[in-house]
Coordinates of C-alpha atoms in Angstrom, one line a residue:
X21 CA -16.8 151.5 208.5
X22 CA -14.0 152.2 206.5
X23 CA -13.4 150.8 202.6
X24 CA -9.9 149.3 202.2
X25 CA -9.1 148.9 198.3
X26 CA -5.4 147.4 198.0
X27 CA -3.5 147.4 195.6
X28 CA -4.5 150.7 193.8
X29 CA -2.8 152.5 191.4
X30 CA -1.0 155.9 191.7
X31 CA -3.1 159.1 191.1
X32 CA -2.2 160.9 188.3
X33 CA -0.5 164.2 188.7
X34 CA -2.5 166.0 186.0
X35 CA -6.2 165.4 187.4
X36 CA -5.2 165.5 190.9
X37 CA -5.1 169.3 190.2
X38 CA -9.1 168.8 190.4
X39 CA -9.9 169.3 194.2
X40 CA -11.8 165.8 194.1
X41 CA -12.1 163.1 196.5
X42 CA -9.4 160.8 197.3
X43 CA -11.3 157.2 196.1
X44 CA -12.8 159.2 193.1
X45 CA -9.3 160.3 192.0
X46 CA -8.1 156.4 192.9
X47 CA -11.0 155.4 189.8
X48 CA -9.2 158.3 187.5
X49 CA -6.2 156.3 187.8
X50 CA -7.7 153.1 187.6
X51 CA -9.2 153.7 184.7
X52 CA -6.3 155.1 183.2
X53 CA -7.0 158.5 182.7
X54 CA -4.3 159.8 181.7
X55 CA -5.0 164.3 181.1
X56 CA -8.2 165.7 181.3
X57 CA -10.0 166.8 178.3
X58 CA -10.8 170.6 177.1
X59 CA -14.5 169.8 178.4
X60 CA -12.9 168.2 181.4
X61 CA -10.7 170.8 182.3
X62 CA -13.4 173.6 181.7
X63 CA -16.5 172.2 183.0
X64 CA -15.0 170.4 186.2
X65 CA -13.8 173.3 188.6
X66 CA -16.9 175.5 187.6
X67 CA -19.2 172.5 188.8
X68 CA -16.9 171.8 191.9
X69 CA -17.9 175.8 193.0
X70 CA -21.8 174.8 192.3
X71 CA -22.2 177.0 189.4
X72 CA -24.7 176.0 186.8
X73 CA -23.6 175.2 183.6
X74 CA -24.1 175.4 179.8
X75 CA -22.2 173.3 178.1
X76 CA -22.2 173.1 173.9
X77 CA -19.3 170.3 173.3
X78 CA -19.1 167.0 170.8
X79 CA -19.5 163.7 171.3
X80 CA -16.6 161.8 172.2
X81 CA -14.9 165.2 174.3
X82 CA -15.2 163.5 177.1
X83 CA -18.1 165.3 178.6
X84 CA -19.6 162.5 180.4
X85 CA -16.9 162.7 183.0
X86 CA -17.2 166.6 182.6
X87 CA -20.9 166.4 185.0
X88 CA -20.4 163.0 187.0
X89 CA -17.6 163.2 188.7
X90 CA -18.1 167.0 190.6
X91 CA -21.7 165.4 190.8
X92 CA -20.4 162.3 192.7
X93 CA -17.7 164.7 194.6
X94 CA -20.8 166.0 195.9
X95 CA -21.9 162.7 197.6
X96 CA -19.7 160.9 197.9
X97 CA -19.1 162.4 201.9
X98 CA -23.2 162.3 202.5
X99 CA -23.9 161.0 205.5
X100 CA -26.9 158.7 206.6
X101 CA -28.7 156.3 204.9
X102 CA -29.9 156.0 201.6
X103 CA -33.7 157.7 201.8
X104 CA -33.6 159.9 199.2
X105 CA -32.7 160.2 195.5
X106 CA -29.4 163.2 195.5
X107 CA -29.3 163.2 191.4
X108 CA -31.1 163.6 188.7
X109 CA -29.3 162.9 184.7
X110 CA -32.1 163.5 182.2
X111 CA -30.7 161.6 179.0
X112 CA -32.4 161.3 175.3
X113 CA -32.3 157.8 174.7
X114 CA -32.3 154.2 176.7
X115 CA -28.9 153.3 174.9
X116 CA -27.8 156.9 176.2
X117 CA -28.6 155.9 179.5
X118 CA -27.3 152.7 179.7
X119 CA -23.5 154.2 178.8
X120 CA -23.8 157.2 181.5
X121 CA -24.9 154.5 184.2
X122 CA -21.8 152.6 183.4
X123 CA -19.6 155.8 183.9
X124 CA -21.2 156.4 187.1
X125 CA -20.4 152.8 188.0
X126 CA -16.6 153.2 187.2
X127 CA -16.1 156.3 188.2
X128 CA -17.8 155.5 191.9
X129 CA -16.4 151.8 191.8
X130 CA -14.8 152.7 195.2
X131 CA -17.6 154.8 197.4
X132 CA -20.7 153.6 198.4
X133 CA -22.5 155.6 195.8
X134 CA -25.3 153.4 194.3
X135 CA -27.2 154.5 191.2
X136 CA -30.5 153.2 189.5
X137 CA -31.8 153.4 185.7
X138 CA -35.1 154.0 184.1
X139 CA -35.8 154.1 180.5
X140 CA -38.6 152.9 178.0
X141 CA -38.2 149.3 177.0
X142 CA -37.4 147.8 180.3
X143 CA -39.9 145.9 182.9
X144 CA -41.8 149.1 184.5
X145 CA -42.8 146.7 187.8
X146 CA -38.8 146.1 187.8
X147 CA -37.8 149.6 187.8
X148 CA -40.7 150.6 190.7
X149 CA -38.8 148.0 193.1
X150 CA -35.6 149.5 192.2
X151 CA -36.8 153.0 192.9
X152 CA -38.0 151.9 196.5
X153 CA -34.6 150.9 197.7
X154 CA -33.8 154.7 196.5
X155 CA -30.3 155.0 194.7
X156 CA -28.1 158.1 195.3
X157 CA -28.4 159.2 192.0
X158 CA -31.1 158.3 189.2
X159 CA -30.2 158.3 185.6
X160 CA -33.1 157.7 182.9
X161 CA -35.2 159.3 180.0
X162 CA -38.3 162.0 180.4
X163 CA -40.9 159.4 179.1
X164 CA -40.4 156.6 181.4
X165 CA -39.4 159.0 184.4
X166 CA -42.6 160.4 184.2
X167 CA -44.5 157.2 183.9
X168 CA -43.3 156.2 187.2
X169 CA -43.6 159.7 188.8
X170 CA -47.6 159.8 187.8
X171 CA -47.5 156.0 189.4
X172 CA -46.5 157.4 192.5
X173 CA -43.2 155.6 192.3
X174 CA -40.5 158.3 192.2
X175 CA -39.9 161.2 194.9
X176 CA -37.6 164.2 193.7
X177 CA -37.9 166.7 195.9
X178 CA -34.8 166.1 197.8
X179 CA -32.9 166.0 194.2
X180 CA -29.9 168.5 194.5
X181 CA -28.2 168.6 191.3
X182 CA -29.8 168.2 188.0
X183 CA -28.5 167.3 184.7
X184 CA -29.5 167.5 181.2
X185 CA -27.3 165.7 178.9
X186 CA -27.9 166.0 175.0
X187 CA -30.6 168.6 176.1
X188 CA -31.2 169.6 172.1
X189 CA -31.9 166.5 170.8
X190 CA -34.6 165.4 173.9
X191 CA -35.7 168.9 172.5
X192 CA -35.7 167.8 168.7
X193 CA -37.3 164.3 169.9
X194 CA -40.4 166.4 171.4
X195 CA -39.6 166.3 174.9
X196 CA -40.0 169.7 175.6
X197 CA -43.1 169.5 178.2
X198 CA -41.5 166.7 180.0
X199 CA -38.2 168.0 180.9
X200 CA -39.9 171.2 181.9
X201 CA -42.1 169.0 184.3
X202 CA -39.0 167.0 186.0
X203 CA -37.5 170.2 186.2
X204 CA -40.5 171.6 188.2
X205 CA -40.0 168.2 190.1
X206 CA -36.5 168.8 191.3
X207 CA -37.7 172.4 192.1
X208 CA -34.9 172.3 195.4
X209 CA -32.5 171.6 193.4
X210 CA -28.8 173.3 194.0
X211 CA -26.9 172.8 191.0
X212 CA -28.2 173.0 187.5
X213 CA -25.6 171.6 184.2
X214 CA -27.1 171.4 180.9
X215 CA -25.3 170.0 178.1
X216 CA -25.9 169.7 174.7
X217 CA -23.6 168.6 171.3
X218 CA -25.3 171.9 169.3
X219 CA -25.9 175.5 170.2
X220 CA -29.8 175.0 169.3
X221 CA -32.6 177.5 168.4
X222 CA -35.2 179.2 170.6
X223 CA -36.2 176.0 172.3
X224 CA -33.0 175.4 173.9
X225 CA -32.9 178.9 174.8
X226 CA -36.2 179.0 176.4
X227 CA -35.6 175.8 178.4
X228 CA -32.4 177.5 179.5
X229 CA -34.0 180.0 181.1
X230 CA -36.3 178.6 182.8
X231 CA -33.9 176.0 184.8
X232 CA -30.4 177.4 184.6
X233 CA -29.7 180.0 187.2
X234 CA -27.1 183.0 185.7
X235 CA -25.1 179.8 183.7
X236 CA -21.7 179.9 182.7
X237 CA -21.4 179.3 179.0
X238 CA -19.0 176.7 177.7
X239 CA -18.2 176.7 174.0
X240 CA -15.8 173.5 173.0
X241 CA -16.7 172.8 169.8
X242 CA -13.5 174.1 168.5
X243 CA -12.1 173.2 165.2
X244 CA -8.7 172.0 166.6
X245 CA -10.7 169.5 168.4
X246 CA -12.1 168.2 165.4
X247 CA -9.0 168.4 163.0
X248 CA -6.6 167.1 165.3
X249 CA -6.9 163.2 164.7
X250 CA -9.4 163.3 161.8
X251 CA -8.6 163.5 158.2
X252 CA -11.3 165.3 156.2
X253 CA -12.3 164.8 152.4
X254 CA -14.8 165.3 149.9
X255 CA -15.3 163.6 147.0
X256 CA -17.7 165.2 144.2
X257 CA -20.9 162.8 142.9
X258 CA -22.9 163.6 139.9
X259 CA -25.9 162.0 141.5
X260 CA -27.4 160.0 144.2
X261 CA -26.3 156.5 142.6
X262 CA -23.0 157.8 141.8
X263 CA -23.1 158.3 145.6
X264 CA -23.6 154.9 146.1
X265 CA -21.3 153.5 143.7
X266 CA -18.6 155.8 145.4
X267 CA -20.1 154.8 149.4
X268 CA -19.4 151.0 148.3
X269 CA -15.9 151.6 146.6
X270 CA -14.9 153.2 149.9
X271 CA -16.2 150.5 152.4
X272 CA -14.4 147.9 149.8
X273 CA -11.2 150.3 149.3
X274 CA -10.4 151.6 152.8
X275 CA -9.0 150.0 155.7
X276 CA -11.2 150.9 158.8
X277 CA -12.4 149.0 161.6
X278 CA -15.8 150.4 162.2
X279 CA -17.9 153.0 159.9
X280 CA -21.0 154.7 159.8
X281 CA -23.0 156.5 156.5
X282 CA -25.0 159.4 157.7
X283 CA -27.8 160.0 155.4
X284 CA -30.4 163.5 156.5
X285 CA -33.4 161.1 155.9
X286 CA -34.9 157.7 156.4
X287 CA -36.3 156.4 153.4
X288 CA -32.7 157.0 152.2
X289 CA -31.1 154.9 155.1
X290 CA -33.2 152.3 154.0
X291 CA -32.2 152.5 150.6
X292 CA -28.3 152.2 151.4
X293 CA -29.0 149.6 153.8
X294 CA -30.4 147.4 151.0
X295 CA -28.4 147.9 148.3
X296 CA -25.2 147.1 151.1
X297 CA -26.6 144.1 152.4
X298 CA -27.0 142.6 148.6
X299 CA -23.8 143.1 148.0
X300 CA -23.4 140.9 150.8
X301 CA -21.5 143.6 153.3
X302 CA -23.1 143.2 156.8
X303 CA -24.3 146.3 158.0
X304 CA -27.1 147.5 160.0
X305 CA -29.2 150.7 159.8
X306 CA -30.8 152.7 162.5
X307 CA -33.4 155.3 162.2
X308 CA -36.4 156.8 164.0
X309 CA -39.0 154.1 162.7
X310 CA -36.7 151.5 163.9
X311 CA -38.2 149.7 167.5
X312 CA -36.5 149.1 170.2
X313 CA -35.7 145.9 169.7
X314 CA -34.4 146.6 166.4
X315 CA -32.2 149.8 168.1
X316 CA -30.7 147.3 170.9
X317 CA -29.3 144.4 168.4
X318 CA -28.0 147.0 165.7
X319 CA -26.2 149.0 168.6
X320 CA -25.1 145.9 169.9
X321 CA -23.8 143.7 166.8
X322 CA -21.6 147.3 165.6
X323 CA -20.2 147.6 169.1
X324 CA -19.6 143.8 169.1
X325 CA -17.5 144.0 165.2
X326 CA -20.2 141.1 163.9
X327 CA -21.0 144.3 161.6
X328 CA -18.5 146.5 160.5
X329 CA -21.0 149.2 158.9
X330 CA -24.1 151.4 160.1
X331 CA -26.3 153.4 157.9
X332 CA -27.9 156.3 160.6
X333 CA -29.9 159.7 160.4
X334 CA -28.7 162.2 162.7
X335 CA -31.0 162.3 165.5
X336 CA -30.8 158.2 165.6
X337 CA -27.5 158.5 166.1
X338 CA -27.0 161.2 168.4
X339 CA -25.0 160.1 171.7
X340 CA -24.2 157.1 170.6
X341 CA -20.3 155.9 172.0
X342 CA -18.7 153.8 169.4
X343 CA -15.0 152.8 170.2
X344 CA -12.8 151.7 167.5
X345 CA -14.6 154.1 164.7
X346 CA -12.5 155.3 162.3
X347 CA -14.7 156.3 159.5
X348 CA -17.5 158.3 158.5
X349 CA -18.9 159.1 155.4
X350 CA -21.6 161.5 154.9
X351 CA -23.9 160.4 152.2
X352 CA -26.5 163.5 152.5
X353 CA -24.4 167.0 153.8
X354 CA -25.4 167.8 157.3
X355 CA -27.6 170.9 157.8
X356 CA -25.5 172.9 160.0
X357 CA -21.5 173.3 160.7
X358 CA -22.9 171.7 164.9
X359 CA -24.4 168.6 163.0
X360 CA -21.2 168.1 161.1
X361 CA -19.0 168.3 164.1
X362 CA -21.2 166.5 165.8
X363 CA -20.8 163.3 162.9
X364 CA -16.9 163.9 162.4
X365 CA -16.3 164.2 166.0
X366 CA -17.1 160.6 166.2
X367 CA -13.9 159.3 165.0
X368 CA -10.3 160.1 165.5
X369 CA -10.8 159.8 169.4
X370 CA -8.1 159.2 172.0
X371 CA -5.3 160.3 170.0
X372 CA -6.3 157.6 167.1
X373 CA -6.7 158.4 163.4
X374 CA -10.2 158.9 161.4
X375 CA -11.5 159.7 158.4
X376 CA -14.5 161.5 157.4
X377 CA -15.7 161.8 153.8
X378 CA -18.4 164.0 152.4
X379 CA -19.6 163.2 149.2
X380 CA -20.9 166.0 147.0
X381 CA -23.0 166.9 144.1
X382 CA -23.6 170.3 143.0
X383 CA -27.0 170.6 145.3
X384 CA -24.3 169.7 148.3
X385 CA -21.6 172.2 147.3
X386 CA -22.7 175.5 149.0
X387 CA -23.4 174.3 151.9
X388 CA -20.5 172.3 151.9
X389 CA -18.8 175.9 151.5
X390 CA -20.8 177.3 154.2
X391 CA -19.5 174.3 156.9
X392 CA -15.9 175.3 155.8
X393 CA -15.9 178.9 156.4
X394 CA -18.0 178.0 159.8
X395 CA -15.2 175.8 160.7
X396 CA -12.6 177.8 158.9
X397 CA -10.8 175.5 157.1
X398 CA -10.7 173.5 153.8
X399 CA -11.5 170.1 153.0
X400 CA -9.0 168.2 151.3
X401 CA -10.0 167.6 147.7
X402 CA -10.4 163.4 147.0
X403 CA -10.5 162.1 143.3
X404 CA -11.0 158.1 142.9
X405 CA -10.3 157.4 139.2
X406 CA -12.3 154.0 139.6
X407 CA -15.4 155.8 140.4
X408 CA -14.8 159.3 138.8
X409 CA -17.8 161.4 137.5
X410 CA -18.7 164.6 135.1
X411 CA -19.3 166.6 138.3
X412 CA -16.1 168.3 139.8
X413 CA -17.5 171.6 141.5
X414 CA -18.8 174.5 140.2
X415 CA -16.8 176.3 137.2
X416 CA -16.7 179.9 138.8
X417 CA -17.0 180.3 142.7
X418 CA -17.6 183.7 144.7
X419 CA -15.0 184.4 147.4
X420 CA -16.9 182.7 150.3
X421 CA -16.5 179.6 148.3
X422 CA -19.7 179.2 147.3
X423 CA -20.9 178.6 143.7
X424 CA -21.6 181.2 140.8
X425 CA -25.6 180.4 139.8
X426 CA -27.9 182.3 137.6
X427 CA -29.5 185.9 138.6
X428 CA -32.0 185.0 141.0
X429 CA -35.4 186.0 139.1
X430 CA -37.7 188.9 140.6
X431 CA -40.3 187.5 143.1
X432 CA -44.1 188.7 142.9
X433 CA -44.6 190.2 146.9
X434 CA -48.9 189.2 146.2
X435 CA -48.7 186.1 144.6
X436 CA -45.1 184.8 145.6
X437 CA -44.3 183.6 141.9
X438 CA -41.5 184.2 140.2
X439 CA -41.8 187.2 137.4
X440 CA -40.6 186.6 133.7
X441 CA -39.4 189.3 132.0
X442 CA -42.9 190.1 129.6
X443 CA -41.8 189.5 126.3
X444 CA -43.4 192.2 123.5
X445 CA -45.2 190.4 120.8
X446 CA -43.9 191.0 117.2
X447 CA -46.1 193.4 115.1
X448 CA -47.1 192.2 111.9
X449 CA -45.9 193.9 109.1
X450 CA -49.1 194.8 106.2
X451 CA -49.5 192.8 103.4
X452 CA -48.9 194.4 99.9
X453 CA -52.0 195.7 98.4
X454 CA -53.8 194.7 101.7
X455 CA -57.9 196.0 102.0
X456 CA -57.6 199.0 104.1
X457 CA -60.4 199.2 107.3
X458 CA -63.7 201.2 106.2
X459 CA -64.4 204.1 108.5
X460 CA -66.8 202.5 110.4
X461 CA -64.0 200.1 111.3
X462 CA -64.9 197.0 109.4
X463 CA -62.6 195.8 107.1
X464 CA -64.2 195.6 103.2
X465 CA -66.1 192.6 101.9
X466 CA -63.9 190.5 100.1
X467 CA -64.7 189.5 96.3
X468 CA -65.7 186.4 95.7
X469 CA -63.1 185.1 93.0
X470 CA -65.3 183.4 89.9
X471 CA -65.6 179.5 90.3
X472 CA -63.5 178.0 87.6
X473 CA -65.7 176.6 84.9

């Protein structure tokens, strides 16, 4: 039986150089694709060979489309019937998920290629029945997967190509025993592609060794990605409510459509939240101690427009796709030049214009320095009169931009305190016609002056 789809649009010339099937390159078109992305153009023909992968690229490089379609180019000319599940895509989060399943959908919108998902929060008795009719490729998070696995529910075994998407941050969320163990699972496995939006530490690395099979290394996380619709700016604070006051100038000042204020902690998440929603701007926050529920309606009402502003912590927001975004403001600094490029890649997609603001005090400053020189450029200098503090950098810099401090004082290697230079007690000087000490080393008895009569 053949599938007839009139009425389709032409292929377009630049992603037809990808040796892909005919209907997959039909939904290229379709969904008006119109040049591949760095990502794209990197990752696709190394997958199409069957090479595994390691991928470090931002969010909003197009990366989902980087793994699925050499992974549906794969089945998409499988024959028999559906008995077995071809695909594994091990994702951090449910609202992860759900965005990957609906790229799988569009992009195999005209094969036979079904696909399932299982994540937390969902009816688990639902998701068993689902897993019996045995999609084509299975898309869901380690906690849930396994659930149904130790059920008895899920078969693997015939999985052939595997892929970890946001693989650090399933990592920084404590998954590390359970990818390991769906790894094990899809143990005849062909094809391996691991991505993740930072380069990671030794957990990453150890995980990479054990499921990726001499990987090519993929490195997009390149400034001229970053810079090339995005404006960048800081704007000095003297303190964290100057921060505020400057946060709610902005979000009053600026024209944006959709904007999000990173902050490195919860606690102060919450406290922007509160302070926006009295002065009545509707905003949601989203954070780790958030429930699901919670997660689903502020995703939901920001991707709607009903709110215009979300207050997140990094590893809340990680893989999160927002269209429409044009603004970020970073509250707290991010740690590392990844996590900043990883916030600010969020806006200025598709050729649009963003803006992302970083608002220092002189803790943020060095580190501020440090992100420049990693992405090796400068920030563009912002002064608002309206809100203008004390606090506009450091006085005297070093030549890595960093600020001039004080001597850093010697530190004890026993005790770990810092030393203080000992200072020498001032000797007194004799008194005039003072009692010398006796030879046996006590001083004279003193006379008694006469009582006054």
């Amino acid at each position: 039986m053949q599938l007839n789809f009139p009425h389709l649009p032409e292929v377009t010339s630049v992603f037809s150089q990808f040796a892909l099937h005919e209907r997959l390159l039909k939904a290229v078109a379709e969904l008006k694709f119109v040049e591949p992305t760095p990502v794209q153009a990197a990752a696709i023909p190394l997958a199409l060979q069957g090479r595994d992968l390691r991928v470090t690229a931002q969010t909003g490089s197009g990366k989902t489309a980087a793994f699925v379609l050499p992974l549906l180019n794969r089945l998409v000319d499988l024959k028999g019937g559906r008995v077995e599940i071809r695909a594994l895509i091990l994702l951090p989060t449910r609202e992860l998920a759900q965005q990957t399943l609906k790229q799988v959908e569009l992009f195999s919108q005209f094969t036979y290629i079904k696909a399932g998902l299982v994540t937390g929060g969902e009816d688990f008795k639902e998701q068993a029945a689902m897993l019996r009719k045995v999609p084509d490729v299975l898309i869901g998070t380690p906690g849930r997967l396994l659930e149904q696995l130790n059920a008895g529910n899920l078969d693997l075994s015939h999985v052939q190509v595997l892929i970890l998407d946001e693989a650090d941050r399933m990592l920084d969320m404590g998954f590390a025993e359970d990818m390991e163990r769906l790894c094990k699972e899809c143990e005849n496995r062909e094809q391996t592609l691991l991505f993740s939006a930072t380069t990671g530490g030794a957990a990453l690395r150890d995980i990479i060794g054990k499921v990726l099979k001499d990987p090519e290394h993929l490195m997009l996380n390149s400034v001229s990605q970053l810079a090339e619709g995005t404006r960048q700016q800081i704007i000095t604070a003297d303190h964290d409510q100057h921060k505020e006051h400057i946060a709610q100038w902005l979000l009053a000042n600026e024209t944006f459509d959709k904007a999000i204020i990173f902050t490195n902690t919860r606690a102060m998440a919450d406290r922007i939240y509160g302070h926006l929603v009295a002065k009545d701007v509707k905003a949601f926050v989203l954070h780790g101690e958030k429930d699901q529920k919670d997660r689903k309606l502020a995703i939901e009402r920001f991707k709607q427009g009903s709110s215009k502003v979300l207050v997140a912590t990094d590893v809340a927001a990680r893989g999160l796709d927002i269209d429409g975004l044009d603004l970020v403001i970073n509250f707290d600094m991010p740690r590392s030049g990844d996590e900043y490029v990883h916030r600010v890649g969020r806006t200025g997609r598709a050729g649009g214009e963003g803006l992302a603001i970083s608002l220092i005090t002189h803790n943020d400053w060095n580190l501020m320095s440090s992100i420049e020189r990693y992405l090796k450029q400068q920030f563009e200098r912002r002064v608002i009169k309206e809100v203008k503090g004390t606090y506009n950098g450091p006085k005297k810099v070093k030549a890595s931009g960093k600020a001039v401090g004080a001597k850093k004082k010697k530190v004890d290697k026993k005790t770990g305190d810092k030393k203080t230079a000992a200072k020498r007690k001032p000797t007194a000087k004799p008194r005039a016609n003072a009692p010398l000490a006796s030879a046996d080393g006590l001083a004279p008895l003193k006379k008694r002056k006469p009582a006054a009569e």
